């Protein structure tokens, strides 16, 4: 008798569902209906096939994990290869330095050394521009110049090499280079110009950020001239207009401007205090407005990343920070595009949103 009862109990449903499953809002309606049918009549209820929606989501998650793993492996491989290359370059530099020191010790005769040595001009524009391009401080530029001159056999004791000397040479070199740039620019400026400006927060010398206005001119035959990127006290329309007009006056092109091109921000397009109002009033004539909301592309890129990698929990994007920290290890000679990278081709082929954006607006 007990055996028959036990066999009968085996045929009953073993209900593991929560007691409040039917009242919970996070449980799907179809799941509630299935549970209710199993409790009422297990003989008539049955399970359907595979949940294709969930299966597709799981498949995409697995593909994304595999793709990210492959990208990390390639990144680690590139870092290892570039690190090895840097070690080889460091060894070559060290060997060259040893040879230079040996050559310097051979030049024991001051007269012979003076005849055979190569002179370096502290005011050379190539040298000064290299210091600026590499962002060397005055102290770093001074020590670099002194070490280079000594390796080339010059008598440092008879030269006036100091931080103040290098600083004055850099100032003079910058002024000379700026004069040449302005002279060449003024010779090529066409008669009809479009004035462009846009603000950007950039790091200052003190380490803080400051508002700078990029001022450009474009004209016929794809002519393009950068007038300057001066700092602005703030981003109000009046201050932006003053900064832009100062650059225009220094270039002497007031009468050649026929149109404006600017971003559609409140400080630019205000009907009373907008920058274009102040500039147009100062120029004393009506001009063509080429307002362009080019920042809309940032919104598109934002949606692409959110669809592919999920939304960000803060202002800093993790993948961007990792790219910045590892940028020195990136081999820029091995650039790839959507058409040449197998990983990107696979990604755009499996991601519907990315595929649509890739071919937008066609």
Short mmCIF file of C-alpha atoms in Angstrom, two decimals:
data_model
loop_
_atom_site.label_atom_id
_atom_site.label_comp_id
_atom_site.label_asym_id
_atom_site.label_seq_id
_atom_site.Cartn_x
_atom_site.Cartn_y
_atom_site.Cartn_z
CA UNK A 1 0.00 0.00 0.00
CA UNK A 2 2.76 2.45 0.94
CA UNK A 3 4.60 1.56 -2.24
CA UNK A 4 1.58 2.43 -4.35
CA UNK A 5 1.19 5.77 -2.57
CA UNK A 6 4.89 6.53 -3.13
CA UNK A 7 4.63 5.73 -6.84
CA UNK A 8 1.59 7.99 -7.10
CA UNK A 9 3.43 10.87 -5.41
CA UNK A 10 6.22 10.57 -7.97
CA UNK A 11 3.74 11.55 -10.66
CA UNK A 12 2.83 14.79 -8.88
CA UNK A 13 4.61 18.08 -9.73
CA UNK A 14 7.57 18.98 -7.53
CA UNK A 15 6.74 22.69 -7.17
CA UNK A 16 9.84 24.79 -6.43
CA UNK A 17 8.24 28.09 -7.33
CA UNK A 18 8.13 30.93 -4.82
CA UNK A 19 4.84 31.25 -2.96
CA UNK A 20 4.35 34.77 -4.36
CA UNK A 21 5.50 34.05 -7.92
CA UNK A 22 2.09 34.82 -9.38
CA UNK A 23 1.98 38.22 -7.65
CA UNK A 24 5.52 39.40 -8.48
CA UNK A 25 5.87 42.07 -11.19
CA UNK A 26 9.27 40.88 -12.40
CA UNK A 27 7.91 37.49 -13.50
CA UNK A 28 6.81 37.32 -17.13
CA UNK A 29 3.13 36.73 -17.88
CA UNK A 30 3.91 33.67 -19.97
CA UNK A 31 5.86 32.14 -17.05
CA UNK A 32 2.95 32.80 -14.69
CA UNK A 33 0.55 31.16 -17.13
CA UNK A 34 2.78 28.10 -17.44
CA UNK A 35 3.06 27.73 -13.64
CA UNK A 36 -0.70 28.12 -13.23
CA UNK A 37 -1.41 25.46 -15.89
CA UNK A 38 1.02 23.02 -14.28
CA UNK A 39 -0.66 23.42 -10.92
CA UNK A 40 -4.19 23.06 -12.31
CA UNK A 41 -3.75 20.27 -14.86
CA UNK A 42 -0.30 18.85 -15.38
CA UNK A 43 -1.58 16.40 -17.94
CA UNK A 44 -2.68 19.09 -20.35
CA UNK A 45 0.29 21.44 -19.88
CA UNK A 46 3.59 21.11 -21.70
CA UNK A 47 6.76 23.06 -22.32
CA UNK A 48 7.38 24.67 -25.67
CA UNK A 49 10.65 24.57 -27.54
CA UNK A 50 13.78 26.61 -26.91
CA UNK A 51 13.34 30.30 -25.98
CA UNK A 52 14.83 31.75 -29.16
CA UNK A 53 15.00 35.32 -27.82
CA UNK A 54 16.95 34.32 -24.72
CA UNK A 55 19.10 31.92 -26.71
CA UNK A 56 20.01 34.68 -29.15
CA UNK A 57 20.96 37.01 -26.29
CA UNK A 58 23.15 34.32 -24.73
CA UNK A 59 24.77 33.61 -28.09
CA UNK A 60 25.56 37.31 -28.57
CA UNK A 61 27.05 37.50 -25.07
CA UNK A 62 29.27 34.51 -25.81
CA UNK A 63 30.35 36.02 -29.14
CA UNK A 64 31.11 39.35 -27.47
CA UNK A 65 33.16 37.63 -24.76
CA UNK A 66 35.10 35.66 -27.38
CA UNK A 67 35.72 38.79 -29.43
CA UNK A 68 36.91 40.79 -26.42
CA UNK A 69 39.19 37.92 -25.39
CA UNK A 70 40.70 37.85 -28.89
CA UNK A 71 41.22 41.63 -28.82
CA UNK A 72 42.91 41.44 -25.42
CA UNK A 73 45.21 38.65 -26.62
CA UNK A 74 46.17 40.71 -29.67
CA UNK A 75 46.71 43.78 -27.47
CA UNK A 76 48.96 41.83 -25.09
CA UNK A 77 50.89 40.47 -28.07
CA UNK A 78 51.38 43.97 -29.52
CA UNK A 79 52.52 45.31 -26.15
CA UNK A 80 55.05 42.50 -25.78
CA UNK A 81 56.35 43.04 -29.31
CA UNK A 82 56.66 46.82 -28.89
CA UNK A 83 58.30 46.43 -25.48
CA UNK A 84 60.90 44.15 -27.05
CA UNK A 85 61.44 46.70 -29.82
CA UNK A 86 61.94 49.49 -27.27
CA UNK A 87 64.50 47.37 -25.43
CA UNK A 88 66.39 46.83 -28.69
CA UNK A 89 66.31 50.55 -29.45
CA UNK A 90 67.52 51.35 -25.94
CA UNK A 91 70.46 48.98 -26.42
CA UNK A 92 71.29 50.65 -29.74
CA UNK A 93 71.17 54.12 -28.17
CA UNK A 94 73.40 52.98 -25.32
CA UNK A 95 75.91 51.54 -27.78
CA UNK A 96 75.91 54.77 -29.79
CA UNK A 97 76.48 56.78 -26.61
CA UNK A 98 79.51 54.64 -25.76
CA UNK A 99 80.96 55.23 -29.22
CA UNK A 100 80.39 58.98 -28.88
CA UNK A 101 82.16 59.06 -25.53
CA UNK A 102 85.11 57.13 -26.97
CA UNK A 103 85.28 59.56 -29.86
CA UNK A 104 85.17 62.49 -27.45
CA UNK A 105 88.06 61.13 -25.39
CA UNK A 106 90.20 60.79 -28.52
CA UNK A 107 89.89 64.54 -29.17
CA UNK A 108 92.43 65.53 -26.52
CA UNK A 109 94.01 68.36 -28.53
CA UNK A 110 91.86 71.54 -28.10
CA UNK A 111 93.00 73.02 -31.45
CA UNK A 112 92.36 69.84 -33.39
CA UNK A 113 89.07 69.42 -31.59
CA UNK A 114 87.97 72.92 -32.59
CA UNK A 115 88.83 72.27 -36.25
CA UNK A 116 87.09 68.90 -36.47
CA UNK A 117 84.01 69.58 -34.33
CA UNK A 118 80.57 70.45 -35.70
CA UNK A 119 79.17 73.78 -34.53
CA UNK A 120 75.63 74.02 -33.15
CA UNK A 121 73.79 77.32 -33.24
CA UNK A 122 71.63 77.86 -30.17
CA UNK A 123 69.29 80.04 -32.28
CA UNK A 124 68.66 77.40 -34.94
CA UNK A 125 64.91 77.27 -35.69
CA UNK A 126 64.92 73.51 -36.22
CA UNK A 127 66.49 73.01 -32.80
CA UNK A 128 64.06 75.40 -31.09
CA UNK A 129 61.00 73.90 -32.79
CA UNK A 130 62.15 70.43 -31.73
CA UNK A 131 62.34 71.54 -28.10
CA UNK A 132 58.82 72.96 -28.32
CA UNK A 133 57.43 69.95 -30.16
CA UNK A 134 58.83 67.57 -27.55
CA UNK A 135 57.56 69.90 -24.76
CA UNK A 136 60.98 70.23 -23.14
CA UNK A 137 61.31 72.66 -20.26
CA UNK A 138 64.05 75.31 -20.24
CA UNK A 139 66.16 73.17 -17.91
CA UNK A 140 65.69 70.07 -20.08
CA UNK A 141 66.50 71.99 -23.27
CA UNK A 142 69.66 73.43 -21.67
CA UNK A 143 70.98 70.08 -20.49
CA UNK A 144 70.15 68.47 -23.85
CA UNK A 145 71.97 71.18 -25.79
CA UNK A 146 75.03 71.01 -23.52
CA UNK A 147 75.25 67.21 -23.73
CA UNK A 148 74.87 67.23 -27.53
CA UNK A 149 77.50 69.93 -27.97
CA UNK A 150 79.91 68.05 -25.71
CA UNK A 151 79.43 64.78 -27.61
CA UNK A 152 80.13 66.60 -30.90
CA UNK A 153 83.43 67.89 -29.50
CA UNK A 154 82.55 71.50 -28.73
CA UNK A 155 84.22 73.26 -25.80
CA UNK A 156 81.38 73.85 -23.33
CA UNK A 157 83.61 75.96 -21.11
CA UNK A 158 84.00 78.63 -23.79
CA UNK A 159 80.27 78.75 -24.60
CA UNK A 160 77.57 80.82 -22.91
CA UNK A 161 75.11 78.04 -22.16
CA UNK A 162 72.65 78.74 -19.36
CA UNK A 163 68.93 78.52 -18.71
CA UNK A 164 68.44 82.23 -19.34
CA UNK A 165 70.37 82.03 -22.64
CA UNK A 166 68.30 79.12 -23.86
CA UNK A 167 65.09 80.83 -22.73
CA UNK A 168 65.90 84.02 -24.67
CA UNK A 169 66.87 81.97 -27.73
CA UNK A 170 63.56 80.10 -27.62
CA UNK A 171 61.56 83.33 -27.38
CA UNK A 172 63.46 84.88 -30.29
CA UNK A 173 63.08 81.71 -32.36
CA UNK A 174 59.34 81.54 -31.76
CA UNK A 175 58.91 85.17 -32.77
CA UNK A 176 60.94 84.60 -35.92
CA UNK A 177 58.95 81.48 -36.84
CA UNK A 178 55.65 83.29 -36.19
CA UNK A 179 56.68 86.18 -38.43
CA UNK A 180 57.52 83.78 -41.25
CA UNK A 181 54.21 81.97 -40.88
CA UNK A 182 52.23 85.22 -40.94
CA UNK A 183 54.18 86.49 -43.93
CA UNK A 184 53.53 83.33 -45.96
CA UNK A 185 49.89 83.25 -44.89
CA UNK A 186 49.20 86.83 -45.95
CA UNK A 187 50.63 86.13 -49.39
CA UNK A 188 48.16 83.28 -50.02
CA UNK A 189 44.91 84.59 -48.50
CA UNK A 190 42.18 84.83 -51.21
CA UNK A 191 39.75 87.72 -51.62
CA UNK A 192 36.61 85.97 -50.31
CA UNK A 193 36.76 84.18 -46.97
CA UNK A 194 34.56 82.26 -44.54
CA UNK A 195 35.31 82.90 -40.87
CA UNK A 196 35.20 79.86 -38.55
CA UNK A 197 35.49 79.72 -34.79
CA UNK A 198 34.88 77.12 -32.10
CA UNK A 199 35.64 76.90 -28.38
CA UNK A 200 37.47 74.09 -26.62
CA UNK A 201 38.61 73.48 -23.04
CA UNK A 202 42.35 72.78 -23.16
CA UNK A 203 44.98 72.23 -20.45
CA UNK A 204 46.94 75.35 -19.51
CA UNK A 205 50.59 75.64 -18.45
CA UNK A 206 49.50 75.61 -14.81
CA UNK A 207 47.75 72.27 -15.27
CA UNK A 208 44.21 73.66 -15.13
CA UNK A 209 41.84 73.88 -18.08
CA UNK A 210 41.12 77.11 -19.92
CA UNK A 211 38.67 78.09 -22.63
CA UNK A 212 40.40 78.65 -26.00
CA UNK A 213 38.86 79.74 -29.28
CA UNK A 214 40.16 78.28 -32.54
CA UNK A 215 39.82 80.90 -35.30
CA UNK A 216 40.20 79.79 -38.93
CA UNK A 217 39.65 81.12 -42.44
CA UNK A 218 38.66 79.13 -45.50
CA UNK A 219 38.43 80.26 -49.09
CA UNK A 220 38.51 79.26 -52.72
CA UNK A 221 40.57 76.32 -53.97
CA UNK A 222 40.38 74.59 -50.55
CA UNK A 223 42.41 77.36 -48.92
CA UNK A 224 42.53 77.07 -45.13
CA UNK A 225 44.37 79.26 -42.60
CA UNK A 226 44.61 78.99 -38.83
CA UNK A 227 44.70 82.51 -37.40
CA UNK A 228 45.23 81.40 -33.81
CA UNK A 229 43.89 79.58 -30.77
CA UNK A 230 43.81 82.37 -28.15
CA UNK A 231 42.46 82.05 -24.62
CA UNK A 232 39.11 83.58 -23.69
CA UNK A 233 38.03 84.84 -20.27
CA UNK A 234 34.77 82.91 -20.61
CA UNK A 235 32.46 81.54 -23.29
CA UNK A 236 29.99 84.44 -23.39
CA UNK A 237 29.11 85.85 -26.80
CA UNK A 238 30.78 89.23 -26.18
CA UNK A 239 34.13 87.73 -25.12
CA UNK A 240 34.13 85.17 -27.93
CA UNK A 241 33.45 87.95 -30.46
CA UNK A 242 36.26 90.09 -29.04
CA UNK A 243 38.76 87.22 -29.30
CA UNK A 244 37.72 86.37 -32.87
CA UNK A 245 37.83 90.00 -34.06
CA UNK A 246 41.29 90.48 -32.55
CA UNK A 247 42.64 87.62 -34.67
CA UNK A 248 40.82 88.94 -37.75
CA UNK A 249 42.29 92.42 -37.30
CA UNK A 250 45.81 91.07 -36.82
CA UNK A 251 45.46 89.24 -40.14
CA UNK A 252 43.94 92.34 -41.79
CA UNK A 253 41.08 90.47 -43.48
CA UNK A 254 37.99 92.35 -42.27
CA UNK A 255 36.92 93.38 -45.76
CA UNK A 256 37.38 89.86 -47.18
CA UNK A 257 34.96 88.01 -44.89
CA UNK A 258 31.67 87.09 -46.59
CA UNK A 259 30.26 84.40 -44.24
CA UNK A 260 30.43 82.87 -40.75
CA UNK A 261 30.65 79.19 -39.81
CA UNK A 262 29.99 78.39 -36.16
CA UNK A 263 28.51 75.84 -33.80
CA UNK A 264 24.90 76.38 -32.77
CA UNK A 265 25.49 77.01 -29.08
CA UNK A 266 23.63 79.63 -27.05
CA UNK A 267 26.72 81.86 -26.80
CA UNK A 268 27.06 81.90 -30.60
CA UNK A 269 23.46 82.14 -31.77
CA UNK A 270 21.80 84.37 -29.16
CA UNK A 271 19.63 86.99 -30.87
CA UNK A 272 20.86 89.73 -28.52
CA UNK A 273 24.16 88.64 -26.95
CA UNK A 274 25.27 86.02 -29.49
CA UNK A 275 28.85 86.15 -30.78
CA UNK A 276 27.72 86.40 -34.40
CA UNK A 277 25.60 89.48 -33.50
CA UNK A 278 28.61 91.29 -32.01
CA UNK A 279 30.92 90.33 -34.87
CA UNK A 280 28.42 91.37 -37.55
CA UNK A 281 27.78 94.70 -35.83
CA UNK A 282 31.52 95.34 -35.55
CA UNK A 283 32.08 94.54 -39.24
CA UNK A 284 29.19 96.84 -40.17
CA UNK A 285 27.49 94.65 -42.78
CA UNK A 286 25.23 91.62 -43.11
CA UNK A 287 26.97 88.31 -43.71
CA UNK A 288 25.93 84.77 -44.58
CA UNK A 289 25.45 82.47 -41.56
CA UNK A 290 26.62 78.89 -41.96
CA UNK A 291 25.45 77.55 -38.61
CA UNK A 292 26.52 73.91 -38.24
CA UNK A 293 25.63 71.59 -35.41
CA UNK A 294 28.59 69.32 -36.11
CA UNK A 295 28.56 68.06 -32.53
CA UNK A 296 25.58 65.91 -33.51
CA UNK A 297 28.13 63.32 -34.64
CA UNK A 298 29.23 63.00 -31.02
CA UNK A 299 25.69 61.91 -30.17
CA UNK A 300 25.82 59.28 -32.91
CA UNK A 301 29.15 57.92 -31.65
CA UNK A 302 27.78 57.90 -28.11
CA UNK A 303 24.84 55.75 -29.20
CA UNK A 304 27.18 53.38 -31.06
CA UNK A 305 29.30 52.79 -27.96
CA UNK A 306 26.27 52.39 -25.69
CA UNK A 307 24.72 49.85 -28.06
CA UNK A 308 28.01 47.95 -28.30
CA UNK A 309 29.58 48.28 -24.85
CA UNK A 310 26.74 49.46 -22.61
CA UNK A 311 26.15 52.81 -20.96
CA UNK A 312 28.84 54.48 -18.85
CA UNK A 313 28.49 54.92 -15.11
CA UNK A 314 30.61 58.09 -15.02
CA UNK A 315 32.24 60.81 -17.14
CA UNK A 316 35.35 58.69 -17.82
CA UNK A 317 35.03 55.80 -20.26
CA UNK A 318 37.09 52.81 -19.15
CA UNK A 319 38.17 51.73 -22.63
CA UNK A 320 39.29 55.28 -23.45
CA UNK A 321 41.37 55.49 -20.26
CA UNK A 322 43.06 52.17 -21.05
CA UNK A 323 43.78 53.36 -24.60
CA UNK A 324 45.31 56.59 -23.25
CA UNK A 325 47.48 54.72 -20.74
CA UNK A 326 48.71 52.26 -23.38
CA UNK A 327 48.97 54.70 -26.29
CA UNK A 328 52.78 54.63 -26.17
CA UNK A 329 52.64 50.89 -26.92
CA UNK A 330 50.35 51.26 -29.95
CA UNK A 331 52.06 50.66 -33.28
CA UNK A 332 50.57 53.46 -35.39
CA UNK A 333 52.05 51.95 -38.56
CA UNK A 334 49.62 49.01 -38.27
CA UNK A 335 46.37 50.92 -38.54
CA UNK A 336 43.21 49.02 -39.50
CA UNK A 337 39.77 50.11 -40.66
CA UNK A 338 36.36 48.47 -40.71
CA UNK A 339 37.13 46.99 -44.12
CA UNK A 340 40.56 45.56 -43.21
CA UNK A 341 40.12 44.31 -39.63
CA UNK A 342 38.65 40.81 -39.35
CA UNK A 343 37.41 41.51 -35.81
CA UNK A 344 35.62 44.71 -36.85
CA UNK A 345 34.09 43.05 -39.90
CA UNK A 346 32.74 40.29 -37.67
CA UNK A 347 31.50 42.80 -35.09
CA UNK A 348 29.56 44.90 -37.61
CA UNK A 349 28.18 41.76 -39.23
CA UNK A 350 26.74 40.46 -35.92
CA UNK A 351 25.60 43.77 -34.40
CA UNK A 352 22.46 45.15 -36.05
CA UNK A 353 22.75 48.66 -34.57
CA UNK A 354 26.41 49.04 -35.53
CA UNK A 355 25.71 47.72 -39.03
CA UNK A 356 22.96 50.31 -39.58
CA UNK A 357 25.16 53.15 -38.34
CA UNK A 358 28.04 51.99 -40.51
CA UNK A 359 25.92 52.44 -43.64
CA UNK A 360 24.10 55.59 -42.40
CA UNK A 361 22.75 57.72 -44.09
CA UNK A 362 22.69 55.54 -47.19
#
